[in-house]
Short mmCIF file of C-alpha atoms in Angstrom, two decimals:
data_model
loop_
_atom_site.label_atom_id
_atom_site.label_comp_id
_atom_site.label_asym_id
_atom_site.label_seq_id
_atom_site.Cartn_x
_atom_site.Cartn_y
_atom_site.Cartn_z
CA UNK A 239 -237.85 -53.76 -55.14
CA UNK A 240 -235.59 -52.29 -52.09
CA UNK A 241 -238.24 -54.82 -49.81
CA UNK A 242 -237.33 -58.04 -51.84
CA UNK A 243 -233.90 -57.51 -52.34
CA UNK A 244 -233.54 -57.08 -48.29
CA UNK A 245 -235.62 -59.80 -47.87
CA UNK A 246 -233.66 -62.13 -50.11
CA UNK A 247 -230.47 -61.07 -48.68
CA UNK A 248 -231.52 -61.83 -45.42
CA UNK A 249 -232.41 -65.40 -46.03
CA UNK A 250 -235.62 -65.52 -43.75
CA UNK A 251 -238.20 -65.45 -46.99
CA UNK A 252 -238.10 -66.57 -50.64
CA UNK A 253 -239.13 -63.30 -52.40
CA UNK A 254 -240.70 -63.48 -55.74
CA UNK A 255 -241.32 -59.79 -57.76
CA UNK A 256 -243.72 -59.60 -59.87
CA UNK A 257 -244.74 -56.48 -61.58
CA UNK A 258 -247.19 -55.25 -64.52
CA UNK A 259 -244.63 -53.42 -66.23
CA UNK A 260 -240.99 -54.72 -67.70
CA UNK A 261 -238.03 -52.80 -68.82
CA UNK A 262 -236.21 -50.14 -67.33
CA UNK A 263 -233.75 -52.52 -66.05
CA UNK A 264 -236.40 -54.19 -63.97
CA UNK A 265 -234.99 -57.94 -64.88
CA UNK A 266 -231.66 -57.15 -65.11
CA UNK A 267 -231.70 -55.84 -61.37
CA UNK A 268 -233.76 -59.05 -59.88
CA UNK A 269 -231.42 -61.06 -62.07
CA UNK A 270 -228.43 -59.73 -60.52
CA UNK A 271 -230.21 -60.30 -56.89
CA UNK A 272 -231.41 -63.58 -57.45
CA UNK A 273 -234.53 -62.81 -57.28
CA UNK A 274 -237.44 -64.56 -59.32
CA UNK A 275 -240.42 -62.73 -60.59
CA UNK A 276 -243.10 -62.67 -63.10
CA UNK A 277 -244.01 -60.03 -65.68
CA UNK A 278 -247.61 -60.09 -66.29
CA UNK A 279 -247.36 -56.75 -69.31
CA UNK A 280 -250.72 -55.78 -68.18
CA UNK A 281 -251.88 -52.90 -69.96
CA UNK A 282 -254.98 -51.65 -69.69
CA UNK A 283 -257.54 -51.93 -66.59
CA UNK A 284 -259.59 -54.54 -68.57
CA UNK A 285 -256.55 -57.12 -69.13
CA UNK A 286 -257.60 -58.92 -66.49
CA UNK A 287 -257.24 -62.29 -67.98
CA UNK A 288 -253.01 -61.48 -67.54
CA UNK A 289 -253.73 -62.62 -64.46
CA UNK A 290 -254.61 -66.07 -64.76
CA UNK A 291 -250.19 -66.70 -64.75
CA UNK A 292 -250.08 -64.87 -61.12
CA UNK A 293 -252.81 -67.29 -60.25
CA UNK A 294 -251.45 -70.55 -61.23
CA UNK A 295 -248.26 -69.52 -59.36
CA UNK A 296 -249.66 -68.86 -56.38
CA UNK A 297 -251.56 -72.57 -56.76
CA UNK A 298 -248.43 -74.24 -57.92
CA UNK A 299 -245.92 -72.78 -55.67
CA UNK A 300 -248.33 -72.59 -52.95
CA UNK A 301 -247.60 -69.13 -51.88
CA UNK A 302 -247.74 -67.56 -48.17
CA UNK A 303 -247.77 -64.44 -48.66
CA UNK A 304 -248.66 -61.63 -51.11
CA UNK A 305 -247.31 -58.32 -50.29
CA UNK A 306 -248.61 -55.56 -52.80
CA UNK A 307 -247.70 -51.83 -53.16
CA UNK A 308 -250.47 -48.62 -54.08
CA UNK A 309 -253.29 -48.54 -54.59
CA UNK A 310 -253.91 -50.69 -58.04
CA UNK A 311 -252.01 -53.26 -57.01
CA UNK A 312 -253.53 -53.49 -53.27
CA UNK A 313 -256.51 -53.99 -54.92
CA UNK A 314 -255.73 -56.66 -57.54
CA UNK A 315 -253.22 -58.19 -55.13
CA UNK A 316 -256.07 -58.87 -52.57
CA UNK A 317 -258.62 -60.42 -54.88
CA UNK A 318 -255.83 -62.58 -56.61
CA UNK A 319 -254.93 -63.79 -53.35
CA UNK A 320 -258.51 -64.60 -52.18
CA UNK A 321 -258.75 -66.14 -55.31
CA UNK A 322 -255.86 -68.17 -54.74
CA UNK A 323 -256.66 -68.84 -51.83
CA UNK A 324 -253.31 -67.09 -49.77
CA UNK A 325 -253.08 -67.21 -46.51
CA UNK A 326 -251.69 -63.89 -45.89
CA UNK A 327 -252.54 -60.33 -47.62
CA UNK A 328 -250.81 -57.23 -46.95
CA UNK A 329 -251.52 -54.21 -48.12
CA UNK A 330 -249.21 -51.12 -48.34
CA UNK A 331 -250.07 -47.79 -48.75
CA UNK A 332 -247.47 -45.01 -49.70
CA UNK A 333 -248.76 -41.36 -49.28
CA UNK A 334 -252.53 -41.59 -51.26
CA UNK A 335 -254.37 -38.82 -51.70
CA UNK A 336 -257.74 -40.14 -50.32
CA UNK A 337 -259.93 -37.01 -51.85
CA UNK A 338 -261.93 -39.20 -54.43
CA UNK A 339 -265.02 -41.49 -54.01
CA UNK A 340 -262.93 -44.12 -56.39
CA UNK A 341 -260.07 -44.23 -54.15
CA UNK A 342 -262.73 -44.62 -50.86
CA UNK A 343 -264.47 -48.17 -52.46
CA UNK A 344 -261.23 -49.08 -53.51
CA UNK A 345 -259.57 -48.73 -50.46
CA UNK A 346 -262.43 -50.16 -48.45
CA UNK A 347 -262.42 -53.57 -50.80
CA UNK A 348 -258.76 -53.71 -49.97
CA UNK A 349 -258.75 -53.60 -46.05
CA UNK A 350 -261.99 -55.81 -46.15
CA UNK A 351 -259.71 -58.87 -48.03
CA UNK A 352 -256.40 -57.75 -46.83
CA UNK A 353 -255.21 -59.14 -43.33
CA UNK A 354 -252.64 -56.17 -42.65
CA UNK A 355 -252.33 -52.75 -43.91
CA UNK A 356 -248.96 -51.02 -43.95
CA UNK A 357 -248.38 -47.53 -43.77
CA UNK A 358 -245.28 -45.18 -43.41
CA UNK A 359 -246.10 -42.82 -41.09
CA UNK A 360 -248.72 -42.69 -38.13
CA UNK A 361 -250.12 -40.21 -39.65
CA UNK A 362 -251.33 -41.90 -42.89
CA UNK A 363 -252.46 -44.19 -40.65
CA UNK A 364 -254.78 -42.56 -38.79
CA UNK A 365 -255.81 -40.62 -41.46
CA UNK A 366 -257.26 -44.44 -43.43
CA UNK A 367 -258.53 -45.62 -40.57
CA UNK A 368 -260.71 -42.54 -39.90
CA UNK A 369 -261.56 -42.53 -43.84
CA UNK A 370 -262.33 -45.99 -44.42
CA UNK A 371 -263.32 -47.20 -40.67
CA UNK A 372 -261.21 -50.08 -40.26
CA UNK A 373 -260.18 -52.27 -37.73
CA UNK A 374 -257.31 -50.23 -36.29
CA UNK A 375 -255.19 -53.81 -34.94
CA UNK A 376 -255.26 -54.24 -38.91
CA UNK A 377 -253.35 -51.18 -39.54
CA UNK A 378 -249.63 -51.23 -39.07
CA UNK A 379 -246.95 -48.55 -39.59
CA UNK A 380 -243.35 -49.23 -40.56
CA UNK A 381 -241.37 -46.82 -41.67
CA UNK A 382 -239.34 -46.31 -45.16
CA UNK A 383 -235.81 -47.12 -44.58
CA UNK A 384 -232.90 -45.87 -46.66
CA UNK A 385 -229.58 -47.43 -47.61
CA UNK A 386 -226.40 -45.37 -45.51
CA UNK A 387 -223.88 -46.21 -47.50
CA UNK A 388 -223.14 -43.50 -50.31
CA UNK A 389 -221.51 -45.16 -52.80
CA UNK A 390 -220.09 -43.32 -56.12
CA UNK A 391 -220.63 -39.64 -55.08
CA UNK A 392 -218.31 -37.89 -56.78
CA UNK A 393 -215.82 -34.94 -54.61
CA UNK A 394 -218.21 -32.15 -53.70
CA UNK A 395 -215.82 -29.57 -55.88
CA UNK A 396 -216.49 -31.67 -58.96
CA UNK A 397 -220.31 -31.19 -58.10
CA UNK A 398 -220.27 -27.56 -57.91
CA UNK A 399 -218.08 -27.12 -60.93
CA UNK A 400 -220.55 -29.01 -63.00
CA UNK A 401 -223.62 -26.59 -61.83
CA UNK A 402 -221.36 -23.91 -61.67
CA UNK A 403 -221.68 -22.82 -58.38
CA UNK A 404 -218.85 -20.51 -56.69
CA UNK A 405 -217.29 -22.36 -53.46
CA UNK A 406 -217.89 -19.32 -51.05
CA UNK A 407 -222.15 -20.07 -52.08
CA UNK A 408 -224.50 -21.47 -49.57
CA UNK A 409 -226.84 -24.13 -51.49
CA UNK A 410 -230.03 -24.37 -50.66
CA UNK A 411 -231.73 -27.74 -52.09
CA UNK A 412 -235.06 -29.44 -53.13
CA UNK A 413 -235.37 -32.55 -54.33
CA UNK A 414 -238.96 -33.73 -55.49
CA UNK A 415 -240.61 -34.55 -58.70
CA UNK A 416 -242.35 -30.68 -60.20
CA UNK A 417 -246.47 -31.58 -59.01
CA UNK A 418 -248.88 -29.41 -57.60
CA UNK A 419 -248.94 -31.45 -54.11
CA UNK A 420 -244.99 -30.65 -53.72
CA UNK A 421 -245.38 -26.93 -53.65
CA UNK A 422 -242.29 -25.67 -55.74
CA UNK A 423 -243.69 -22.03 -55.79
CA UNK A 424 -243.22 -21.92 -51.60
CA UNK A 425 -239.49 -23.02 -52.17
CA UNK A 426 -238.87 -19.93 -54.89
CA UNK A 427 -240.91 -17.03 -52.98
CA UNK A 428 -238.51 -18.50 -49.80
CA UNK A 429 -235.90 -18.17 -52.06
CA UNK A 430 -236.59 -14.46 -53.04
CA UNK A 431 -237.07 -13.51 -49.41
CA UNK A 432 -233.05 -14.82 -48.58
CA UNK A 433 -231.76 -13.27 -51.82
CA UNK A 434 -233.04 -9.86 -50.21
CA UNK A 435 -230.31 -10.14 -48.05
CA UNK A 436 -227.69 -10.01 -50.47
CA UNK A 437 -226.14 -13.26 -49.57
CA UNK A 438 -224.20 -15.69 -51.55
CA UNK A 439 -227.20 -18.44 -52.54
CA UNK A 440 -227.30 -20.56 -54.94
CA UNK A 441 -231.12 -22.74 -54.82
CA UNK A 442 -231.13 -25.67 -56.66
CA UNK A 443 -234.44 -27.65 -57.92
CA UNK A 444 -233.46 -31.11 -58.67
CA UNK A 445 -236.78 -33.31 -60.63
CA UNK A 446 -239.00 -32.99 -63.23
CA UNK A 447 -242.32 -33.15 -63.72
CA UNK A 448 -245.54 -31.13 -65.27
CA UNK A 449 -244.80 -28.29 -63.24
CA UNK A 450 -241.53 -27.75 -63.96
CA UNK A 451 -241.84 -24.64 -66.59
CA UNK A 452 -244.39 -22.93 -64.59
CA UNK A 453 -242.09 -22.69 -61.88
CA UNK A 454 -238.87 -21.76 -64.39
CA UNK A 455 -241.46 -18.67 -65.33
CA UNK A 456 -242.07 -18.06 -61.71
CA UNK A 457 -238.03 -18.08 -61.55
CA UNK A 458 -237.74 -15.67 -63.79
CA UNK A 459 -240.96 -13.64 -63.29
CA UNK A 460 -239.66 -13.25 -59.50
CA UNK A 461 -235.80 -11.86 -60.50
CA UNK A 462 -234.20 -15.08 -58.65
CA UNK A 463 -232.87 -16.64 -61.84
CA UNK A 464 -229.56 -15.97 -61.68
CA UNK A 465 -229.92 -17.73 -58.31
CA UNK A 466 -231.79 -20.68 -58.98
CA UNK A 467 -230.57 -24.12 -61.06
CA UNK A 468 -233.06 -26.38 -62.44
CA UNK A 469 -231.17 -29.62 -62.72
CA UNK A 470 -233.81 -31.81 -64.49
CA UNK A 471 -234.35 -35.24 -63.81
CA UNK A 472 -231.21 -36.93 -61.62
CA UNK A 473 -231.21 -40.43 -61.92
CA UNK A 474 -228.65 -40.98 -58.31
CA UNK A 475 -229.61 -38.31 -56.40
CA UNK A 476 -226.81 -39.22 -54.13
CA UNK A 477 -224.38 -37.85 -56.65
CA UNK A 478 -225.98 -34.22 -56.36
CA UNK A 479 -226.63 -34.27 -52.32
CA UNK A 480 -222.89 -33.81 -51.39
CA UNK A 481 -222.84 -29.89 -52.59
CA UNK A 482 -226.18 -29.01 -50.73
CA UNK A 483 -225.75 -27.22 -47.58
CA UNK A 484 -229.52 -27.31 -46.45
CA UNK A 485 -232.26 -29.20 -47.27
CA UNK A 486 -235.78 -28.49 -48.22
CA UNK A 487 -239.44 -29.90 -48.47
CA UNK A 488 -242.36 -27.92 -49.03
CA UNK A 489 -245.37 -30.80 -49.64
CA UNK A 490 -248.73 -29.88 -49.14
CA UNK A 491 -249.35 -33.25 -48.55
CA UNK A 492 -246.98 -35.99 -47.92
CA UNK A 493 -246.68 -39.65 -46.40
CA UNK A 494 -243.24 -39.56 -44.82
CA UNK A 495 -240.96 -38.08 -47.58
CA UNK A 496 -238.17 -40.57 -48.10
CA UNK A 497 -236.17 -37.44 -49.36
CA UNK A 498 -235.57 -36.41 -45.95
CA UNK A 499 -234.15 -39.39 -45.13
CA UNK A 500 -231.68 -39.09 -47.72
CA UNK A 501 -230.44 -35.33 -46.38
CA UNK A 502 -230.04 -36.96 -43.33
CA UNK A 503 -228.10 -40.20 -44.43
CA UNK A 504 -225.50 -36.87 -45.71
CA UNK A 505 -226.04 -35.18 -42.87
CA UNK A 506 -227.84 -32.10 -43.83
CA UNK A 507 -230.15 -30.24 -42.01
CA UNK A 508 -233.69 -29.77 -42.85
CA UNK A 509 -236.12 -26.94 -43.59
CA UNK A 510 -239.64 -28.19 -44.45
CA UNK A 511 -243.43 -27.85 -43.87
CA UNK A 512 -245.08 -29.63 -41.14
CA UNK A 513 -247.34 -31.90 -43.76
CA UNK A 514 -248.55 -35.67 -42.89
CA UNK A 515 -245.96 -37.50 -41.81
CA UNK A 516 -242.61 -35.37 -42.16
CA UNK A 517 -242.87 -34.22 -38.15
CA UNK A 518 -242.35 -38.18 -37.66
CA UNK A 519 -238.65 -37.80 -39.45
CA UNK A 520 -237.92 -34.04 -38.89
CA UNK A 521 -237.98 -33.01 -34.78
CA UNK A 522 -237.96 -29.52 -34.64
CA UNK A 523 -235.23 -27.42 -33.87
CA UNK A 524 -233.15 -31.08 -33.62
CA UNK A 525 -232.52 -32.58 -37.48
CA UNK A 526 -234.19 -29.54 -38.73
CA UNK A 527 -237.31 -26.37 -38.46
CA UNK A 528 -240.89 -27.45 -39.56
CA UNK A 529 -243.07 -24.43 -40.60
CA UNK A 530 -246.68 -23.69 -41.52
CA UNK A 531 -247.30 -25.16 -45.35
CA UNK A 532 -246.84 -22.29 -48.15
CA UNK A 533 -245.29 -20.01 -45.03
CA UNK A 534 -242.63 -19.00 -47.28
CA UNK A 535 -241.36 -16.14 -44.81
CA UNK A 536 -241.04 -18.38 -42.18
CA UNK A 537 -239.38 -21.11 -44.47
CA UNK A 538 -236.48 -18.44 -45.46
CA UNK A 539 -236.36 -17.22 -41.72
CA UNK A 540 -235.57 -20.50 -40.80
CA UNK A 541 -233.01 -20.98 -44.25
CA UNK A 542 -231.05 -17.84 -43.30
CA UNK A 543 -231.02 -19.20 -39.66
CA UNK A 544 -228.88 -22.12 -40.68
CA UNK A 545 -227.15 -20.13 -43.52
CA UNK A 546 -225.59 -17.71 -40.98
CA UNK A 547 -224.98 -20.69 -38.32
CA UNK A 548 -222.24 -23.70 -39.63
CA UNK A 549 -222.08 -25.25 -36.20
CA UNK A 550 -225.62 -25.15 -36.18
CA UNK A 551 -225.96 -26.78 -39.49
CA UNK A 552 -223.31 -29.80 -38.52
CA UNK A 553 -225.10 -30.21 -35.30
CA UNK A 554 -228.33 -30.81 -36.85
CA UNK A 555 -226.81 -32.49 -39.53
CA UNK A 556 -225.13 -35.16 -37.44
CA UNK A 557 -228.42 -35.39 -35.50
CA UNK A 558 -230.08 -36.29 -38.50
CA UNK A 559 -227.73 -38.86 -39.01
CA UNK A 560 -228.18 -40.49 -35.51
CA UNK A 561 -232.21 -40.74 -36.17
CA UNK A 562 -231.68 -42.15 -39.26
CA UNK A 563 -229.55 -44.80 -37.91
CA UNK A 564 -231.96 -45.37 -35.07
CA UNK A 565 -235.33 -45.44 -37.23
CA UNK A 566 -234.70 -45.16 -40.92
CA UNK A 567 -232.80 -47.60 -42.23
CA UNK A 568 -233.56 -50.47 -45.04
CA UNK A 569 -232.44 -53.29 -42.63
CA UNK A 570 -234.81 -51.69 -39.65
CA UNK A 571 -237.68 -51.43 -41.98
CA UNK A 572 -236.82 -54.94 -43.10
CA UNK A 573 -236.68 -56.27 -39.88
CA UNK A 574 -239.73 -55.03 -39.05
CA UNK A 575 -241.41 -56.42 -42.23
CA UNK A 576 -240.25 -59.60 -41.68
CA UNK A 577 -241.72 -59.18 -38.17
CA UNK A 578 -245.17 -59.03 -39.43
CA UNK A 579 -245.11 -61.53 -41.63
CA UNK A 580 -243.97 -64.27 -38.99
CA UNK A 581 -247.10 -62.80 -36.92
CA UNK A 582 -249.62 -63.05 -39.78
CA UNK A 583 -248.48 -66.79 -40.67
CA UNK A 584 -249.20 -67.02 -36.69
CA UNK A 585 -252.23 -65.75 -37.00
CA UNK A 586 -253.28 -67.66 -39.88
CA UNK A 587 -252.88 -70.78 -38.19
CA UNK A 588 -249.76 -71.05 -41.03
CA UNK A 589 -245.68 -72.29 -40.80
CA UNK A 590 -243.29 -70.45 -42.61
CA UNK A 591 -242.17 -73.80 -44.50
#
């Protein structure tokens, strides 16, 4: 969505969205954009004749481009577009786990049809193109960019008042949806290492997911409780950032984390493990510490570090800022989208018009 509105905005391509699912506020948000789309309600794997719509628009409009997102829709995007018979396929790829045999044929279909693969971090794309074998010039990375402004946060006291957390507290953040890969359980043992110290924390979960009440019993089981705040699901994010004092990530796994980003558009520094692609966005000891993943005593070494250290934690913080402006933003990224596909029309043999 964040791709076609820039790219609408910016005037240099005629976006049209289309998506499986509807709701949500889906339409209401390309409405209010201008942008057109197409809602095929596909359901199940085997509703492959909702795709015959897709295909007659790509015929009658005589489409350039298709530029599809994950996995399942790589994979239906490139064989409607061969179909079709468009030009130009691009793939992009957002953090996959590539552990399964399915996800190995799958992926290998897609970069056999697909012209360009996008990925957000070198690191995811080196890892494909040692997995699948591909044609490294076909492999491209461009990075997730994030909106600066911060419209609508409300005053940080308000914030705290809500969660009711004491001014004089140092909060300690994590913002990521409760799964296995995202490591939750690091964050808490961290968290009972600082509270040993008899400081003024206050660590606050933000997300939901399936692993949410396992790590509540951990909470508890651990004697942090009274230090920890489960916020449940935040719909703005942005409204909850202002109050956090340092930022955390502890993924296993993880293609770029666009949460970082977000600490950094508010200027917080950042404590997180050194997984996939995060070392591209977090430079040690500049925006932020990278440790080990699941080294939770080095993760609340590096906590208390900043904790004890406010110039520390504005320098870094204002650091953070000044890569995200350089690298991270949704007008770089689409920029740089736009880039590729006036080199793939190239390519092609194709004009824009």
């Amino acid at each position: 969505m964040k791709i076609a509105i820039g790219l609408k905005r910016s005037g240099n391509y005629a976006p049209i969205f289309c998506s499986t699912r509807e709701g949500g506020g889906l339409e209401e948000e390309l409405e209010a954009n201008g942008i057109g789309y197409l809602l095929l309600k596909r359901r199940r794997f085997s509703d492959v004749h909702k795709f015959k719509p897709l295909i007659d628009l790509l015929r009658e409009e005589k489409i350039k481009i298709i530029h599809s997102h994950n996995l399942g829709s790589n994979l239906w995007g490139s064989i409607v577009g061969s179909i079709a018979r468009v030009p130009v396929l691009i793939a992009h790829k957002h953090g996959q786990d590539y552990s399964t045999l399915r996800s190995l044929v799958l992926d290998k279909i897609v970069a056999n049809l697909s012209q360009k693969i996008i990925f957000v971090s070198n690191d995811e794309r080196q890892a494909f193109i040692q997995r699948i074998g591909t044609d490294p010039e076909k492999c491209v990375t461009i990075y997730n960019g994030i909106s600066i402004d911060n419209p609508g946060s409300p005053p940080e006291e308000k914030t705290r008042n809500d969660y009711g957390i004491q001014k004089d507290q140092v909060v300690i953040g994590i913002i990521a949806r409760f799964a296995p890969e995202k490591d939750h359980e690091t964050f808490l043992l961290a968290a009972r290492e600082v509270l040993r110290t008899n400081g003024k924390f206050t660590f606050l979960l933000i997300g939901d997911g399936k692993t949410k009440p396992s790590m509540q019993k951990l909470s508890k089981d651990l004697g942090i409780n009274n230090n920890t705040i489960f916020t449940g699901f935040v719909d703005n994010p942005r409204e909850v950032l202002p109050i956090i004092d340092i930022g955390c990530l502890t993924s296993k796994r993880e293609g770029m984390g666009i949460v970082l980003l977000e600490y950094m558009a508010f200027r917080k520094p950042v404590v997180s493990t050194n997984a996939g692609g995060i070392p591209e966005v977090v430079q040690e000891g500049i925006n932020g510490f990278l440790v080990d993943p699941g080294d939770y005593k080095s993760m609340a070494g590096k906590i208390l570090e900043l904790a004890r250290d406010v110039n520390l934690r504005d320098r870094m913080g204002q650091e953070g800022f000044s890569i995200l402006n350089a690298k991270f933003t949704d007008t770089i990224m689409v920029n740089n989208i736009e880039k590729l596909y006036d080199q793939s029309l190239e390519a092609a043999g194709v004009t824009k018009e």
